[in-house]
Amino acid sequence: MIQVDVFWSFAMGSAFAAAAQALDEPRYTAAAQRAADYVLTAMRRDDGRLHATARAGRAKGEACLDDYAFLIQGLLDLYETDFDERWLREALALEEVLASSFEDEERGGYYTTGTHHETL
């Protein structure tokens, strides 16, 4: 069985979107769209937060700051490829989750783990 990770899935999704733009190859656009759709439907909780991994149809774990950042960037790359506004809306929704879960409001900047991660 294959395990899917948000970070690597969307590093790949961004690469497919960039390749689609550079090579004008619709198959690469479709691959990036499928990757985005999978992560957004199978790896997102009802409250909008992301799971870190999925395997055998079961998503689990809390995504970290990098997971959100790479997915947001990948969605923007995908929007620049197919101009579907859904990807912009999804990126903005994830940015809201990122800000509310990872931002250090006292000192500025962001934590790599969010407020929902276990306390170490």
Backbone as a chain_set.jsonl record, in Angstrom:
{"seq": "MIQVDVFWSFAMGSAFAAAAQALDEPRYTAAAQRAADYVLTAMRRDDGRLHATARAGRAKGEACLDDYAFLIQGLLDLYETDFDERWLREALALEEVLASSFEDEERGGYYTTGTHHETL", "coords": {"N": [[0.819, -1.174, 0.0], [0.392, 2.26, -0.657], [1.657, 5.105, 0.969], [0.573, 8.361, 1.492], [1.812, 11.607, 1.67], [1.312, 14.926, 2.693], [3.197, 17.038, 2.268], [5.117, 15.966, 0.365], [3.348, 15.193, -1.632], [2.377, 17.6, -2.541], [4.644, 18.955, -3.279], [5.265, 17.515, -5.489], [2.894, 18.034, -6.926], [3.179, 20.787, -7.474], [5.407, 20.643, -9.118], [4.343, 19.233, -11.313], [2.465, 21.153, -12.175], [4.157, 23.276, -12.929], [5.59, 22.013, -14.973], [3.506, 21.532, -16.76], [2.889, 24.137, -17.528], [5.318, 24.958, -18.725], [5.705, 23.07, -20.767], [3.326, 22.908, -22.053], [1.513, 20.771, -21.596], [-1.271, 18.934, -21.238], [-1.7, 16.577, -19.743], [-0.043, 16.785, -17.533], [-1.157, 18.931, -16.196], [-3.607, 17.766, -15.504], [-2.678, 15.763, -13.759], [-1.666, 17.306, -11.635], [-4.049, 18.516, -10.818], [-5.52, 16.265, -9.954], [-3.936, 15.447, -7.8], [-4.176, 17.676, -6.096], [-6.943, 17.671, -5.622], [-7.217, 15.2, -4.32], [-5.695, 15.562, -1.915], [-7.109, 17.705, -0.793], [-9.639, 16.629, -0.383], [-9.432, 14.019, 0.757], [-7.547, 14.288, 2.761], [-8.148, 16.315, 4.457], [-9.61, 17.65, 7.341], [-12.934, 18.04, 8.763], [-12.975, 20.528, 10.001], [-11.247, 22.008, 8.519], [-8.525, 21.755, 8.961], [-5.446, 20.012, 8.138], [-4.571, 16.57, 7.669], [-1.523, 14.773, 8.209], [-0.614, 12.469, 6.852], [-1.742, 9.789, 4.703], [-3.029, 6.534, 4.288], [-4.141, 3.587, 2.808], [-6.701, 4.631, 2.491], [-7.159, 5.937, 4.882], [-6.671, 8.817, 6.674], [-4.336, 10.468, 8.811], [-2.765, 11.939, 11.731], [-1.323, 15.198, 12.478], [-0.868, 17.867, 10.31], [2.08, 19.801, 9.622], [3.571, 23.122, 9.707], [5.12, 23.393, 7.313], [3.78, 21.612, 5.633], [1.321, 22.896, 5.172], [2.278, 25.279, 3.989], [3.583, 24.373, 1.625], [1.444, 23.139, 0.318], [-0.311, 25.311, -0.053], [1.313, 26.926, -1.732], [1.506, 25.163, -3.902], [-1.17, 25.062, -4.717], [-1.491, 27.674, -5.605], [0.325, 27.619, -7.727], [-0.997, 25.771, -9.323], [-3.35, 27.173, -9.888], [-2.239, 29.182, -11.508], [-1.769, 27.672, -13.678], [-4.187, 26.469, -14.663], [-6.161, 28.358, -14.185], [-8.422, 28.01, -12.594], [-10.582, 29.157, -10.249], [-11.163, 27.844, -7.92], [-8.836, 26.823, -6.758], [-7.575, 29.098, -5.758], [-9.441, 29.902, -3.804], [-9.282, 27.68, -2.095], [-6.595, 27.857, -1.298], [-6.623, 30.285, 0.121], [-8.374, 29.613, 2.215], [-6.859, 27.642, 3.509], [-4.713, 29.2, 4.288], [-5.873, 30.746, 6.262], [-6.301, 28.807, 8.242], [-3.644, 28.107, 8.694], [-2.607, 30.544, 9.733], [-4.164, 30.839, 12.09], [-3.441, 28.588, 13.523], [-0.63, 28.345, 13.634], [0.71, 30.767, 13.948], [2.825, 32.942, 15.804], [1.729, 35.111, 17.843], [2.692, 36.752, 19.847], [5.5, 37.216, 19.553], [5.867, 37.372, 16.845], [6.265, 35.824, 13.61], [6.203, 32.243, 12.968], [5.287, 29.062, 14.335], [6.581, 25.745, 13.875], [5.048, 23.598, 14.511], [1.574, 23.215, 15.203], [-1.167, 24.616, 17.173], [-2.759, 22.444, 17.693], [-1.147, 20.246, 17.848], [0.485, 17.636, 19.747], [1.657, 18.386, 23.045], [4.983, 18.772, 23.752]], "CA": [[0.0, 0.0, 0.0], [1.116, 3.509, -0.762], [1.354, 6.126, 1.958], [0.592, 9.682, 0.897], [2.237, 12.654, 2.583], [0.913, 16.223, 2.147], [4.375, 17.778, 1.809], [5.65, 15.416, -0.878], [2.297, 15.197, -2.643], [2.24, 18.862, -3.215], [5.89, 19.307, -3.965], [5.052, 16.887, -6.793], [1.828, 18.772, -7.599], [3.774, 22.02, -7.998], [6.276, 20.278, -10.25], [3.473, 18.94, -12.454], [1.89, 22.412, -12.653], [5.221, 24.0, -13.626], [5.865, 21.291, -16.22], [2.366, 21.769, -17.653], [3.047, 25.481, -18.082], [6.503, 25.041, -19.582], [5.631, 22.151, -21.905], [1.958, 22.938, -22.588], [1.119, 19.362, -21.581], [-2.497, 18.784, -20.438], [-1.624, 15.439, -18.809], [0.594, 17.252, -16.303], [-2.175, 19.722, -15.509], [-4.557, 16.812, -14.92], [-2.024, 15.104, -12.621], [-1.641, 18.275, -10.533], [-5.438, 18.674, -10.362], [-5.887, 15.066, -9.185], [-3.206, 15.488, -6.53], [-4.809, 18.706, -5.263], [-8.264, 17.202, -5.231], [-7.057, 14.126, -3.331], [-5.271, 16.117, -0.627], [-8.162, 18.564, -0.249], [-10.829, 15.868, 0.01], [-9.132, 12.845, 1.586], [-6.593, 14.556, 3.827], [-8.562, 17.502, 5.197], [-10.632, 17.43, 8.357], [-14.137, 18.861, 8.627], [-12.698, 21.885, 10.481], [-10.329, 22.657, 7.587], [-7.131, 21.383, 9.199], [-4.943, 18.911, 7.322], [-3.857, 15.415, 8.212], [-0.162, 14.72, 7.678], [-0.428, 11.332, 5.944], [-2.896, 8.917, 4.448], [-2.671, 5.204, 3.801], [-5.283, 2.68, 2.732], [-7.941, 5.371, 2.649], [-7.275, 6.523, 6.222], [-5.763, 9.932, 6.932], [-4.053, 10.6, 10.238], [-1.715, 12.864, 12.14], [-1.488, 16.637, 12.288], [0.07, 18.465, 9.369], [2.941, 20.849, 10.167], [3.621, 24.382, 8.969], [5.623, 23.16, 5.958], [2.729, 20.959, 4.854], [0.39, 23.946, 4.749], [2.958, 26.218, 3.092], [3.784, 23.746, 0.317], [0.155, 22.935, -0.331], [-0.776, 26.624, -0.502], [2.104, 27.303, -2.91], [1.107, 24.284, -4.993], [-2.48, 25.488, -5.204], [-1.268, 28.891, -6.39], [0.934, 27.173, -8.986], [-2.042, 25.135, -10.119], [-4.202, 28.243, -10.402], [-1.522, 29.829, -12.602], [-1.758, 26.734, -14.804], [-5.515, 26.252, -15.271], [-6.999, 29.519, -13.877], [-9.632, 27.614, -11.879], [-10.608, 29.938, -9.011], [-11.265, 26.952, -6.755], [-7.521, 26.672, -6.131], [-7.353, 30.319, -4.977], [-10.298, 29.825, -2.621], [-8.726, 26.664, -1.193], [-5.351, 28.402, -0.746], [-6.987, 31.283, 1.129], [-8.94, 28.905, 3.369], [-5.746, 26.998, 4.216], [-3.914, 30.25, 4.909], [-6.56, 31.109, 7.51], [-5.991, 27.75, 9.212], [-2.222, 28.259, 9.007], [-2.435, 31.705, 10.618], [-4.774, 30.62, 13.407], [-2.84, 27.444, 14.211], [0.833, 28.345, 13.694], [1.287, 32.098, 14.142], [3.253, 33.38, 17.126], [1.215, 36.472, 17.919], [3.456, 37.535, 20.814], [6.837, 37.562, 19.078], [5.926, 37.395, 15.383], [6.729, 34.583, 13.008], [5.345, 31.061, 13.012], [5.8, 27.815, 14.9], [6.514, 24.65, 12.903], [3.912, 22.761, 14.913], [0.423, 24.053, 15.502], [-1.816, 24.558, 18.479], [-3.418, 21.153, 17.842], [-0.159, 19.182, 18.019], [0.702, 17.249, 21.129], [2.632, 19.183, 23.773], [6.202, 17.994, 24.039]], "C": [[0.873, 1.25, 0.0], [0.676, 4.448, 0.352], [1.52, 7.484, 1.291], [0.924, 10.698, 1.976], [1.904, 13.997, 1.944], [2.099, 16.943, 1.533], [4.856, 17.27, 0.463], [4.6, 15.393, -1.979], [2.23, 16.534, -3.341], [3.516, 19.458, -3.706], [5.793, 18.738, -5.381], [3.978, 17.63, -7.583], [2.33, 20.068, -8.207], [4.654, 21.728, -9.206], [5.45, 19.954, -11.486], [2.882, 20.226, -13.037], [2.933, 23.216, -13.434], [5.544, 23.337, -14.961], [4.741, 21.501, -17.229], [2.476, 23.14, -18.305], [4.183, 25.539, -19.094], [6.352, 24.228, -20.87], [4.266, 22.142, -22.59], [1.41, 21.513, -22.717], [-0.084, 19.162, -20.671], [-2.456, 17.62, -19.449], [-1.002, 15.862, -17.491], [-0.362, 18.129, -15.497], [-3.157, 18.797, -14.806], [-3.962, 16.101, -13.709], [-1.982, 16.031, -11.41], [-3.048, 18.48, -9.961], [-5.871, 17.476, -9.521], [-5.209, 15.053, -7.822], [-3.843, 16.496, -5.578], [-6.156, 18.225, -4.749], [-8.162, 16.111, -4.171], [-6.696, 14.704, -1.958], [-6.399, 16.921, 0.008], [-9.406, 17.793, 0.189], [-10.501, 14.744, 0.979], [-8.25, 13.152, 2.789], [-6.938, 15.813, 4.621], [-9.695, 17.138, 6.137], [-11.84, 18.326, 8.088], [-13.909, 20.306, 9.064], [-11.691, 22.628, 9.611], [-8.87, 22.328, 7.799], [-6.755, 20.181, 8.356], [-4.385, 17.78, 8.169], [-2.476, 15.392, 7.555], [0.021, 13.621, 6.635], [-1.748, 10.602, 5.736], [-2.384, 7.61, 3.884], [-3.915, 4.331, 3.859], [-6.603, 3.395, 3.001], [-8.151, 6.013, 4.002], [-6.226, 7.602, 6.407], [-5.543, 10.047, 8.431], [-2.951, 11.619, 10.478], [-2.06, 14.312, 11.853], [-0.435, 17.143, 11.317], [0.848, 19.58, 10.062], [2.914, 22.08, 9.27], [4.058, 24.167, 7.527], [4.575, 22.503, 5.067], [1.745, 21.997, 4.311], [1.042, 24.861, 3.719], [3.142, 25.62, 1.7], [2.47, 23.515, -0.406], [-0.399, 24.265, -0.848], [-0.012, 27.058, -1.748], [1.715, 26.447, -4.113], [-0.243, 24.665, -5.575], [-2.365, 26.775, -6.019], [-0.626, 28.553, -7.734], [-0.114, 26.559, -9.903], [-3.0, 26.174, -10.685], [-3.542, 28.937, -11.6], [-1.453, 28.95, -13.846], [-3.122, 26.638, -15.468], [-6.529, 27.371, -15.008], [-8.36, 29.156, -13.274], [-9.611, 28.301, -10.513], [-10.764, 29.084, -7.756], [-9.934, 26.883, -6.016], [-7.171, 27.916, -5.315], [-8.178, 30.302, -3.692], [-9.739, 28.825, -1.606], [-7.442, 27.171, -0.535], [-5.644, 29.426, 0.344], [-7.564, 30.632, 2.385], [-7.828, 28.238, 4.185], [-4.854, 28.027, 4.9], [-4.549, 30.706, 6.215], [-6.277, 30.083, 8.603], [-4.54, 27.878, 9.653], [-2.019, 29.398, 9.998], [-2.997, 31.435, 12.01], [-4.092, 29.505, 14.194], [-1.339, 27.566, 14.453], [1.466, 29.698, 14.029], [1.65, 32.357, 15.596], [2.878, 34.854, 17.246], [2.001, 37.355, 18.876], [4.772, 38.055, 20.241], [6.942, 37.714, 17.567], [6.455, 36.074, 14.855], [5.729, 33.457, 13.192], [6.061, 29.916, 13.696], [5.714, 26.731, 13.83], [5.423, 23.651, 13.241], [2.798, 23.676, 15.393], [-0.139, 23.851, 16.895], [-2.496, 23.209, 18.73], [-2.443, 19.977, 17.99], [-0.01, 18.841, 19.497], [1.775, 18.134, 21.768], [3.81, 18.295, 24.104], [6.82, 18.414, 25.343]], "O": [[1.953, 1.275, 0.589], [-0.513, 4.574, 0.644], [2.51, 7.72, 0.599], [0.37, 10.648, 3.074], [2.186, 14.194, 0.762], [2.019, 17.412, 0.398], [4.992, 18.048, -0.482], [4.938, 15.559, -3.151], [2.054, 16.613, -4.557], [3.481, 20.401, -4.497], [6.185, 19.388, -6.349], [4.133, 17.835, -8.787], [1.956, 20.416, -9.327], [4.649, 22.47, -10.188], [5.811, 20.354, -12.593], [2.805, 20.374, -14.257], [2.623, 23.775, -14.486], [5.747, 24.02, -15.965], [4.999, 21.633, -18.426], [2.191, 23.292, -19.493], [4.033, 26.096, -20.181], [6.814, 24.645, -21.932], [4.073, 21.45, -23.59], [0.921, 21.103, -23.769], [0.06, 19.213, -19.45], [-3.118, 17.677, -18.413], [-1.387, 15.357, -16.436], [-0.376, 18.077, -14.267], [-3.5, 19.017, -13.644], [-4.669, 15.86, -12.731], [-2.231, 15.596, -10.286], [-3.21, 18.603, -8.747], [-6.518, 17.648, -8.488], [-5.821, 14.696, -6.816], [-4.03, 16.209, -4.396], [-6.461, 18.364, -3.564], [-8.944, 16.102, -3.22], [-7.327, 14.366, -0.956], [-6.622, 16.83, 1.215], [-10.15, 18.264, 1.05], [-11.239, 14.539, 1.943], [-8.204, 12.369, 3.738], [-6.107, 16.318, 5.375], [-10.619, 16.411, 5.771], [-11.769, 19.255, 7.283], [-14.57, 21.215, 8.56], [-11.318, 23.758, 9.927], [-8.047, 22.586, 6.921], [-7.618, 19.424, 7.911], [-3.809, 17.998, 9.234], [-2.295, 15.935, 6.466], [0.727, 13.815, 5.646], [-2.715, 10.773, 6.478], [-1.432, 7.579, 3.104], [-4.648, 4.342, 4.848], [-7.501, 2.854, 3.645], [-9.214, 6.58, 4.255], [-5.029, 7.334, 6.308], [-6.44, 9.763, 9.225], [-2.298, 12.092, 9.547], [-2.974, 14.609, 11.083], [0.755, 16.876, 11.486], [0.338, 20.224, 10.979], [2.303, 22.069, 8.201], [3.436, 24.701, 6.61], [4.493, 22.806, 3.877], [1.387, 21.97, 3.134], [0.437, 25.184, 2.696], [2.883, 26.291, 0.701], [2.397, 23.681, -1.623], [-0.903, 24.328, -1.969], [-0.62, 27.51, -2.718], [1.608, 26.96, -5.227], [-0.44, 24.599, -6.788], [-3.069, 26.943, -7.015], [-0.986, 29.13, -8.76], [-0.116, 26.8, -11.11], [-3.417, 26.069, -11.839], [-4.209, 29.243, -12.589], [-1.121, 29.423, -14.933], [-3.221, 26.715, -16.692], [-7.636, 27.339, -15.546], [-9.33, 29.898, -13.424], [-8.714, 28.049, -9.709], [-10.521, 29.561, -6.647], [-9.906, 26.884, -4.786], [-6.526, 27.796, -4.273], [-7.677, 30.645, -2.621], [-9.725, 29.093, -0.404], [-7.224, 26.941, 0.655], [-4.981, 29.432, 1.381], [-7.265, 31.063, 3.499], [-7.858, 28.269, 5.415], [-4.301, 27.761, 5.967], [-3.842, 31.019, 7.172], [-6.04, 30.446, 9.755], [-4.236, 27.771, 10.841], [-1.326, 29.226, 11.002], [-2.36, 31.774, 13.007], [-4.167, 29.49, 15.422], [-0.819, 26.952, 15.385], [2.65, 29.755, 14.361], [0.886, 32.034, 16.506], [3.619, 35.733, 16.805], [1.985, 38.578, 18.739], [5.112, 39.223, 20.433], [7.979, 38.135, 17.056], [7.036, 35.293, 15.608], [4.566, 33.684, 13.527], [7.287, 29.811, 13.644], [4.847, 26.801, 12.958], [4.929, 22.94, 12.366], [3.043, 24.763, 15.917], [0.345, 23.035, 17.679], [-2.78, 22.873, 19.88], [-2.866, 18.846, 18.23], [-0.333, 19.641, 20.375], [2.699, 18.578, 21.087], [3.656, 17.209, 24.662], [7.849, 17.869, 25.743]]}, "num_chains": 1, "name": "protein.A"}
